[in-house]
mmCIF file of C-alpha atoms and ligand atoms in Angstrom:
data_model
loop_
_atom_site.group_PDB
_atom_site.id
_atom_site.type_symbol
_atom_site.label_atom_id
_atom_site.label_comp_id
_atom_site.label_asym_id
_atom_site.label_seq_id
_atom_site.Cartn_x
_atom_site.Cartn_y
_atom_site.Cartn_z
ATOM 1 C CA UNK A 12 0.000 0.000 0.000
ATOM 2 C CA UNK A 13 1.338 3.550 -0.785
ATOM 3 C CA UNK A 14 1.425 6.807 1.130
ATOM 4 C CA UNK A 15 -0.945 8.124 -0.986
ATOM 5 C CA UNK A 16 -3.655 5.782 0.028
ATOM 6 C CA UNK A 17 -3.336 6.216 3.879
ATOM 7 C CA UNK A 18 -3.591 9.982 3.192
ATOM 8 C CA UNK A 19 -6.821 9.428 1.217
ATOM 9 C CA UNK A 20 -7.890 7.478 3.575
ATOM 10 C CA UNK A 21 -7.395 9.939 6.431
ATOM 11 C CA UNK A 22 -8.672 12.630 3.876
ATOM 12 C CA UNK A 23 -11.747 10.680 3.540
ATOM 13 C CA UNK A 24 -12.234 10.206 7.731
ATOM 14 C CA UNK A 25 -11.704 13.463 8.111
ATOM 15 C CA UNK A 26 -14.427 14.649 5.713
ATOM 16 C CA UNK A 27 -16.671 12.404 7.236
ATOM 17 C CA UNK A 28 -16.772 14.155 10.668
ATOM 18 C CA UNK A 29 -18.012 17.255 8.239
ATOM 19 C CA UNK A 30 -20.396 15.483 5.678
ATOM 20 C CA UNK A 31 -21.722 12.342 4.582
ATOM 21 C CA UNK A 32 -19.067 10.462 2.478
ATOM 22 C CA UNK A 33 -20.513 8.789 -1.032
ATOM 23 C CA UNK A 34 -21.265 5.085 -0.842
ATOM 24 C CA UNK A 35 -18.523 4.147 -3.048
ATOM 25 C CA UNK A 36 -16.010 5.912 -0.499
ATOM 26 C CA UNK A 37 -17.615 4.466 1.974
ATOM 27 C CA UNK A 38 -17.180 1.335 1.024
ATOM 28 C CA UNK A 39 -13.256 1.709 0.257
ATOM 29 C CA UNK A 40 -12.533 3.463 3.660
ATOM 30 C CA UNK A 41 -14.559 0.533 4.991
ATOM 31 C CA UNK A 42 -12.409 -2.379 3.634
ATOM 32 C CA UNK A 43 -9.296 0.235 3.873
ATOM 33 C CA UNK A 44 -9.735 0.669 7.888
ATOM 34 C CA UNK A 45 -10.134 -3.165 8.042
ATOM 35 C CA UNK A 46 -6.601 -3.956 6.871
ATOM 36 C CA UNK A 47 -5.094 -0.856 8.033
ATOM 37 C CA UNK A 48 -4.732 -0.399 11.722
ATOM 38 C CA UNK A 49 -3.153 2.980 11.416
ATOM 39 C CA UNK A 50 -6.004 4.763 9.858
ATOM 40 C CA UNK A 51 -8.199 2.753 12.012
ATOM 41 C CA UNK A 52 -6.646 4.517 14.663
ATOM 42 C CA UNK A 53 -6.468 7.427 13.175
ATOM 43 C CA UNK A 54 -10.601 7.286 12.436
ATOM 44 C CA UNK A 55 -10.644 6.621 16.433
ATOM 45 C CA UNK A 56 -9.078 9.440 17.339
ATOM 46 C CA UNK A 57 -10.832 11.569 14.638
ATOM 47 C CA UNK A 58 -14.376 9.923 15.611
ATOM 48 C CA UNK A 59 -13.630 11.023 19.060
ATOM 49 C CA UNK A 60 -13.010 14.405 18.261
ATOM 50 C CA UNK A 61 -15.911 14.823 16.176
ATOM 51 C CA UNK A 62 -17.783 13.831 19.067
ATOM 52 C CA UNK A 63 -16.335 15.945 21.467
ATOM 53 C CA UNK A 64 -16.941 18.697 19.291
ATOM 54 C CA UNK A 65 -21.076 17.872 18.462
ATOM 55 C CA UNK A 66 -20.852 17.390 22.596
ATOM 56 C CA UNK A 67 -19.829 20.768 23.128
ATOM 57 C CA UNK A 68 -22.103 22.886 21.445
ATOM 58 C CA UNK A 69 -25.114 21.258 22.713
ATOM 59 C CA UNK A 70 -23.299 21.454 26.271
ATOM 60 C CA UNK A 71 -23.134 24.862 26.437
ATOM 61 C CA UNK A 72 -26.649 25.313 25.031
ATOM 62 C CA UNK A 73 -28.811 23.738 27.330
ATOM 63 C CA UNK A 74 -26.712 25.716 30.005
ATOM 64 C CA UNK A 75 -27.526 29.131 28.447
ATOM 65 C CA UNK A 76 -31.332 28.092 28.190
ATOM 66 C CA UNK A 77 -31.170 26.803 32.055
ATOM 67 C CA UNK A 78 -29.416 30.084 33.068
ATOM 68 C CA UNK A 79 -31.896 32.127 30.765
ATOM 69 C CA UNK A 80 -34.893 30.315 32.141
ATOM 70 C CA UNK A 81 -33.834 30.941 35.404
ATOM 71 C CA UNK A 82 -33.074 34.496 34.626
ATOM 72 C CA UNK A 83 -36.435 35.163 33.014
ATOM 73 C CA UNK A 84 -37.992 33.632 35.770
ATOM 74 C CA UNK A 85 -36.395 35.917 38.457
ATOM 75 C CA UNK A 86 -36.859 39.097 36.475
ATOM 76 C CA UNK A 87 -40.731 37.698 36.146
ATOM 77 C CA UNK A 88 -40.864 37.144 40.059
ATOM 78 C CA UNK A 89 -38.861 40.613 40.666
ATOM 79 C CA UNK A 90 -41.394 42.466 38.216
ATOM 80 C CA UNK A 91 -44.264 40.622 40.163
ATOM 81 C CA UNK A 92 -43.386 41.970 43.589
ATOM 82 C CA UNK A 93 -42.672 45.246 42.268
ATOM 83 C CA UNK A 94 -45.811 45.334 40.902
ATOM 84 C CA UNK A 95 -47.805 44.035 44.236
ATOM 85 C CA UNK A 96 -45.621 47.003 46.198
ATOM 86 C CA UNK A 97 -46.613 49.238 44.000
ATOM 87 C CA UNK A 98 -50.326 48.187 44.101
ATOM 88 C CA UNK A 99 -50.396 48.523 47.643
ATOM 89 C CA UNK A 100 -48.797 51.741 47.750
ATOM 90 C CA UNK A 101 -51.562 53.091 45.681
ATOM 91 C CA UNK A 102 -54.093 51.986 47.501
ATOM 92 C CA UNK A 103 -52.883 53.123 50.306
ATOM 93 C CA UNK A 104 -51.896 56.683 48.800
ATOM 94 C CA UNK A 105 -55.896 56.256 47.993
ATOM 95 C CA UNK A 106 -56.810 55.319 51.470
ATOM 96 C CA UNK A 107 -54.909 58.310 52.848
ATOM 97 C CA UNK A 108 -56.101 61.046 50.110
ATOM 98 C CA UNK A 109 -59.482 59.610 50.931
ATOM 99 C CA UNK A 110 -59.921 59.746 54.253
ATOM 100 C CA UNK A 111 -57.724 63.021 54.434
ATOM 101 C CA UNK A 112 -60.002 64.730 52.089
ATOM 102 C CA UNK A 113 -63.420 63.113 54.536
ATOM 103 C CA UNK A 114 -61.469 64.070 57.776
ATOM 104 C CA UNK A 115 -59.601 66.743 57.531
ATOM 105 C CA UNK A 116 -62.183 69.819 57.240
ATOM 106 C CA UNK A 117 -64.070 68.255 60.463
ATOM 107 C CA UNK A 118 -60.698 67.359 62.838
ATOM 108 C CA UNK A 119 -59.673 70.931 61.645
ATOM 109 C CA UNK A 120 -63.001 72.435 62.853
ATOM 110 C CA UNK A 121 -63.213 69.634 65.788
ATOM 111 C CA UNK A 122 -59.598 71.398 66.885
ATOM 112 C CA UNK A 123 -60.473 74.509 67.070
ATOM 113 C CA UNK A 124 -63.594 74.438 68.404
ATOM 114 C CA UNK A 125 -61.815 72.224 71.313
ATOM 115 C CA UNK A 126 -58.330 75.151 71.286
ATOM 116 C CA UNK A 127 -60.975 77.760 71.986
ATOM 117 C CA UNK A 128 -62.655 75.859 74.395
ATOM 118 C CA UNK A 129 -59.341 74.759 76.611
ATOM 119 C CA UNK A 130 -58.018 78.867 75.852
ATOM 120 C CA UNK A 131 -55.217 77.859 74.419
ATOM 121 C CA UNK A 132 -53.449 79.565 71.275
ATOM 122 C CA UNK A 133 -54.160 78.646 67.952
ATOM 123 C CA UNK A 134 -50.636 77.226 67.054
ATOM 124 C CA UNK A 135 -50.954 74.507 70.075
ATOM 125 C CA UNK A 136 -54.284 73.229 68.642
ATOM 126 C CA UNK A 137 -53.069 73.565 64.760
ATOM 127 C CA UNK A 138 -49.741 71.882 66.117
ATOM 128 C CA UNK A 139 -51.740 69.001 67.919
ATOM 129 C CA UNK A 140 -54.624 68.877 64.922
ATOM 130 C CA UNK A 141 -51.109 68.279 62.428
ATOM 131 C CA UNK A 142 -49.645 65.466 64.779
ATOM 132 C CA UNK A 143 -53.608 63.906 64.554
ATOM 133 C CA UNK A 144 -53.316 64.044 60.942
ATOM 134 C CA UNK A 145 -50.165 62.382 59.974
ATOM 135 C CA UNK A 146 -50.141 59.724 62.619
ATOM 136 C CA UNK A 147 -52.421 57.615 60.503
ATOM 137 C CA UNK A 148 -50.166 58.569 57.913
ATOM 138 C CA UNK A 149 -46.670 57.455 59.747
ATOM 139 C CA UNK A 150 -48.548 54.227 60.809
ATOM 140 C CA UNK A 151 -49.762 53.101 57.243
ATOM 141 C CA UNK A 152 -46.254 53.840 56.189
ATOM 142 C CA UNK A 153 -44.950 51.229 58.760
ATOM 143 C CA UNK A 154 -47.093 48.820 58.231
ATOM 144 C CA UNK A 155 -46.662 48.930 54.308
ATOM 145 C CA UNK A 156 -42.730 48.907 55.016
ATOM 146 C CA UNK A 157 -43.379 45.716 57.208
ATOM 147 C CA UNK A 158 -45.452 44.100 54.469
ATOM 148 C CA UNK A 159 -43.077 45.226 51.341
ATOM 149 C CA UNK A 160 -39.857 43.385 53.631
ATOM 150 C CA UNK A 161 -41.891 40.476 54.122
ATOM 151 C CA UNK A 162 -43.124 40.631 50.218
ATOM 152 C CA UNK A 163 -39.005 41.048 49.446
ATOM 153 C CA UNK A 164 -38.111 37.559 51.717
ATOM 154 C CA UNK A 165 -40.679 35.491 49.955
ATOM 155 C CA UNK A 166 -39.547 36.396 46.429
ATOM 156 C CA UNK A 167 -36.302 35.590 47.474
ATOM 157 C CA UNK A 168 -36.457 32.363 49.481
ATOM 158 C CA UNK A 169 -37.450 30.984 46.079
ATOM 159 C CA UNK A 170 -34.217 31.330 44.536
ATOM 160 C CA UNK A 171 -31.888 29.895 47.854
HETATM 161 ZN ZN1 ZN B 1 -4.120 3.283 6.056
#
């Protein structure tokens, strides 16, 4: 056998890893690699690289979709919460205008009426009618701290 014909032969397995060889080379690398244990070798090698190769790609890919899944999914549970907070905060801006807007003209007149009736000056009962009015406001604020932490923790126990 001549050089020439173990090069072809290694030609031909190394096209293979790229394409599909004809039948008629198939059939001559075929009885080649059977009485040649060099090229057989040399198809080993060349089969296992080929492999390694087609391994790789599809390695890395289902990695990227895991870590983009899991991305999405934590952007989707971030835009969630933000979304609850958010809900509640209106509500409770709502809650606040509202019963401000109900409140506030009688507690003012409630103050005064109670100022003029304890002889005090009208700062004491404007400063005491102000406290009145934004405790409420100082306590919903709390509380909606308290339940956006607790909102935060749950979102993130998922991913631990
Ligand atoms: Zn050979």
């Amino acid at each position: 056998m001549t050089r020439d014909t173990h090069d072809e032969a290694r030609e031909l397995i190394t096209l293979a890893g790229a394409r599909d060889l004809s039948d008629a080379q198939q059939s001559w690398l075929h009885a080649h690699l059977e009485e040649c244990a060099g090229c057989r070798d040399y198809a080993e090698a060349a089969g296992r690289v080929v492999a390694a190769l087609r391994s790789v790609p599809l390695a890395a890919d289902s990695r990227l979709v895991r870590a983009t899944q899991m991305r999405v999914r934590f952007h989707a549970s971030r835009l969630r919460e933000t979304r609850e907070r958010l809900w509640l905060v209106g509500m409770a801006c709502l809650g606040v205008g509202l019963s401000a807007t109900l409140t506030v003209p009688l507690l003012w007149r409630l103050f005064a009426w109670m100022g003029a009736w304890a002889g005090v000056s009208s700062w004491v009962w404007q400063a005491g009618f102000t406290f009145f009015w934004i405790a409420p406001a100082l306590v919903v604020s709390a509380l909606l701290l308290a339940r956006g932490t607790h909102l935060t923790n749950n979102g993130e126990k998922q991913w631990r």
